[in-house]
Amino acid sequence: MGGQYRITGDKYPRMRRRRGRRRLVFLVVASVTALGLVGWGTLQLIDVFTGKGDKATAAGTKGDCTSKAGPSAKATTTSTTSTAAGTLPKPGQITVNVLNATPRSGLAKQTADELRKRGFRIGDVGNAAATYDKKVTGAGILLGAKGAAQAALPVLGTQLSGAEVKTDGRAQADRVDLIIGTAFKSLAKKEDADKALATLSGPQPAASASPKSC
């Protein structure tokens, strides 16, 4: 029975591999890649429109300003306060020479007595030297050492408004002159002088302590 069927000829059917499986794998890989790119692009667009990147940058800048400006401002305020409180002497630490440069007699003694009541120490009382005698047209001159310009002289200046401040070559910064001028009428009222002295002695905030915008 095996000999009934014979294969004749020299051509045989060829077995072809299926290409459908390769195409399917390629399409799957391409689809996954495309979906990944679309998802990443979507996230980037969301970050741009919601401003998350800008917020992070702004937060970082704010942190830098706080860490750098804060201690510097504090240090500046502390230095100014200690300087104002440390250099200004009290009236009892200042010796005032009261000198009359006007033709009115007894004016130096009256002024010296009033300053003594307000706590100042009194030194010489009398007429002004020829350099100033009858040559001071204003209310008066406050004269002292260069070191007194930011100490004793401003304190004494709270007692006489409109006085001119000058310095000379003397060594003692706590000994100053009050030279009474022609326009002098009286010392400032004690209440006003006390307020001016309190304001002068109080802490003075520095302009560099103000917060800077970043």
Coordinates of C-alpha atoms in Angstrom, one line a residue:
M1 CA 0.0 0.0 0.0
G2 CA 2.9 2.3 0.6
G3 CA 3.8 2.3 -3.0
Q4 CA 0.5 3.7 -4.3
Y5 CA 1.5 7.4 -3.7
R6 CA 4.6 8.8 -5.2
I7 CA 5.9 12.3 -5.3
T8 CA 7.1 13.3 -8.7
G9 CA 8.8 16.4 -9.9
D10 CA 11.6 18.5 -8.5
K11 CA 9.6 21.4 -6.8
Y12 CA 8.5 21.4 -3.2
P13 CA 6.4 23.8 -1.3
R14 CA 8.5 26.2 0.9
M15 CA 7.5 26.9 4.6
R16 CA 7.3 30.7 5.1
R17 CA 7.8 32.2 8.6
R18 CA 4.9 34.2 9.9
R19 CA 5.6 38.0 9.8
G20 CA 2.5 39.0 11.8
R21 CA 4.2 38.2 15.1
R22 CA 7.1 40.6 14.4
R23 CA 4.8 43.4 13.4
L24 CA 2.8 42.9 16.6
V25 CA 5.9 43.1 18.8
F26 CA 7.1 46.2 17.0
L27 CA 3.7 47.9 17.3
V28 CA 3.6 47.2 21.0
V29 CA 7.0 48.6 21.7
A30 CA 6.3 51.7 19.6
S31 CA 3.0 52.3 21.4
V32 CA 4.6 52.1 24.8
T33 CA 7.4 54.5 23.8
A34 CA 4.9 56.9 22.3
L35 CA 2.8 56.8 25.5
G36 CA 5.8 57.5 27.6
L37 CA 6.8 60.5 25.6
V38 CA 3.3 61.9 25.7
G39 CA 3.1 61.4 29.5
W40 CA 6.5 63.1 30.0
G41 CA 5.5 66.1 27.8
T42 CA 2.2 66.4 29.6
L43 CA 3.9 66.6 33.0
Q44 CA 6.2 69.3 31.7
L45 CA 3.3 71.4 30.4
I46 CA 1.5 71.0 33.7
D47 CA 4.6 72.3 35.6
V48 CA 4.9 75.3 33.2
F49 CA 1.3 76.3 33.5
T50 CA 0.9 75.8 37.2
G51 CA 4.2 77.7 38.0
K52 CA 5.7 75.1 40.3
G53 CA 9.2 75.8 38.9
D54 CA 8.8 79.6 39.6
K55 CA 7.6 79.0 43.1
A56 CA 10.6 76.8 43.9
T57 CA 12.9 79.5 42.5
A58 CA 11.2 82.3 44.5
A59 CA 11.4 80.2 47.7
G60 CA 15.1 79.7 47.2
T61 CA 15.7 83.4 46.7
K62 CA 13.6 84.3 49.8
G63 CA 15.6 82.0 51.9
D64 CA 18.9 83.5 50.7
C65 CA 17.7 87.0 51.5
T66 CA 16.6 86.0 55.0
S67 CA 19.8 84.3 55.9
K68 CA 22.1 87.1 54.6
A69 CA 20.2 90.3 55.5
G70 CA 18.8 89.3 58.9
P71 CA 22.0 89.0 60.9
S72 CA 23.5 92.1 59.2
A73 CA 20.5 94.2 60.0
K74 CA 20.4 93.1 63.6
A75 CA 24.1 93.7 64.0
T76 CA 23.6 97.2 62.6
T77 CA 20.8 98.1 65.0
T78 CA 22.6 96.8 68.0
S79 CA 25.7 98.8 67.1
T80 CA 23.8 102.1 66.6
T81 CA 21.9 101.6 69.9
S82 CA 25.0 100.9 71.9
T83 CA 26.8 103.9 70.4
A84 CA 24.0 106.3 71.1
A85 CA 23.7 105.1 74.7
G86 CA 27.4 104.7 75.3
T87 CA 28.7 108.1 74.1
L88 CA 26.2 110.5 75.6
P89 CA 27.1 111.6 79.1
K90 CA 24.5 112.6 81.7
P91 CA 24.3 116.3 82.7
G92 CA 26.0 115.5 86.0
Q93 CA 29.1 114.3 84.0
I94 CA 29.4 117.6 82.1
T95 CA 31.1 120.8 83.5
V96 CA 29.8 124.0 81.9
N97 CA 31.7 127.3 81.8
V98 CA 29.0 130.0 81.5
L99 CA 30.4 133.1 79.8
N100 CA 28.5 136.3 79.0
A101 CA 29.3 137.9 75.7
T102 CA 26.6 140.6 76.0
P103 CA 26.4 144.0 77.7
R104 CA 23.8 142.7 80.1
S105 CA 25.2 142.2 83.5
G106 CA 24.4 139.2 85.7
L107 CA 23.3 137.0 82.8
A108 CA 26.0 134.4 83.2
K109 CA 25.2 133.9 86.9
Q110 CA 21.5 133.5 86.3
T111 CA 22.1 131.0 83.5
A112 CA 24.6 129.1 85.5
D113 CA 22.2 128.8 88.5
E114 CA 19.5 127.4 86.2
L115 CA 21.8 124.9 84.7
R116 CA 22.9 123.7 88.1
K117 CA 19.3 123.1 89.0
R118 CA 19.0 120.9 85.9
G119 CA 21.9 118.7 87.0
F120 CA 24.9 120.2 85.2
R121 CA 28.2 120.9 87.0
I122 CA 29.2 124.5 86.8
G123 CA 32.8 125.7 86.2
D124 CA 33.8 129.2 85.4
V125 CA 31.2 132.0 85.4
G126 CA 32.0 135.4 84.1
N127 CA 32.5 137.5 80.9
A128 CA 33.6 136.0 77.6
A129 CA 37.0 136.5 76.2
A130 CA 37.7 139.3 73.8
T131 CA 37.4 136.9 70.9
Y132 CA 33.7 136.5 71.6
D133 CA 32.8 139.6 73.7
K134 CA 29.9 141.5 72.1
K135 CA 30.6 139.5 68.9
V136 CA 28.0 136.7 69.3
T137 CA 24.8 137.8 67.6
G138 CA 22.9 134.6 68.0
A139 CA 21.4 133.0 71.1
G140 CA 24.8 131.6 72.0
I141 CA 27.8 129.3 71.2
L142 CA 28.5 125.9 72.6
L143 CA 32.2 125.4 72.5
G144 CA 34.2 122.3 73.4
A145 CA 36.7 119.7 72.3
K146 CA 36.3 117.7 69.1
G147 CA 35.5 114.7 71.2
A148 CA 32.6 116.6 72.7
A149 CA 30.9 117.2 69.4
Q150 CA 29.0 113.9 69.6
A151 CA 28.7 113.8 73.4
A152 CA 28.7 116.7 75.8
L153 CA 27.8 119.5 73.3
P154 CA 24.6 117.8 72.1
V155 CA 23.5 117.2 75.6
L156 CA 24.1 120.9 76.5
G157 CA 22.4 121.9 73.3
T158 CA 19.0 120.5 74.6
Q159 CA 19.0 123.4 77.1
L160 CA 19.4 126.2 74.5
S161 CA 17.7 126.1 71.2
G162 CA 19.4 127.8 68.3
A163 CA 22.9 127.8 69.7
E164 CA 25.9 127.4 67.4
V165 CA 28.2 124.5 68.0
K166 CA 31.9 124.9 67.6
T167 CA 35.0 122.9 68.6
D168 CA 38.5 123.9 69.6
G169 CA 41.8 122.2 70.6
R170 CA 41.1 121.6 74.2
A171 CA 41.8 118.1 75.6
Q172 CA 38.9 117.6 78.1
A173 CA 35.8 116.5 76.3
D174 CA 33.6 116.7 79.4
R175 CA 34.3 120.5 80.0
V176 CA 32.5 122.8 77.6
D177 CA 31.7 126.5 77.3
L178 CA 28.3 128.2 77.0
I179 CA 28.9 131.6 75.5
I180 CA 25.7 133.7 75.8
G181 CA 25.0 135.8 72.7
T182 CA 23.0 139.0 72.1
A183 CA 19.9 137.2 71.0
F184 CA 19.7 135.1 74.2
K185 CA 16.5 135.5 76.1
S186 CA 16.4 132.4 78.3
L187 CA 17.2 128.7 78.4
A188 CA 14.6 126.3 77.0
K189 CA 11.8 125.4 79.3
K190 CA 12.7 122.6 81.6
E191 CA 9.9 120.4 80.3
D192 CA 11.0 120.9 76.7
A193 CA 14.7 120.4 77.5
D194 CA 13.9 117.1 79.3
K195 CA 11.9 115.8 76.3
A196 CA 14.8 116.8 74.0
L197 CA 17.3 115.1 76.2
A198 CA 15.2 111.9 76.4
T199 CA 14.9 111.8 72.6
L200 CA 18.6 112.4 72.2
S201 CA 19.5 109.7 74.7
G202 CA 17.1 107.1 73.3
P203 CA 18.2 104.4 70.8
Q204 CA 18.3 105.7 67.3
P205 CA 17.4 103.1 64.7
A206 CA 19.8 102.9 61.7
A207 CA 18.5 103.4 58.1
S208 CA 20.5 100.2 57.0
A209 CA 18.3 98.2 59.5
S210 CA 15.3 98.6 57.2
P211 CA 14.4 95.4 55.4
K212 CA 15.7 95.3 51.8
S213 CA 13.5 93.9 49.0
C214 CA 14.9 90.9 47.2

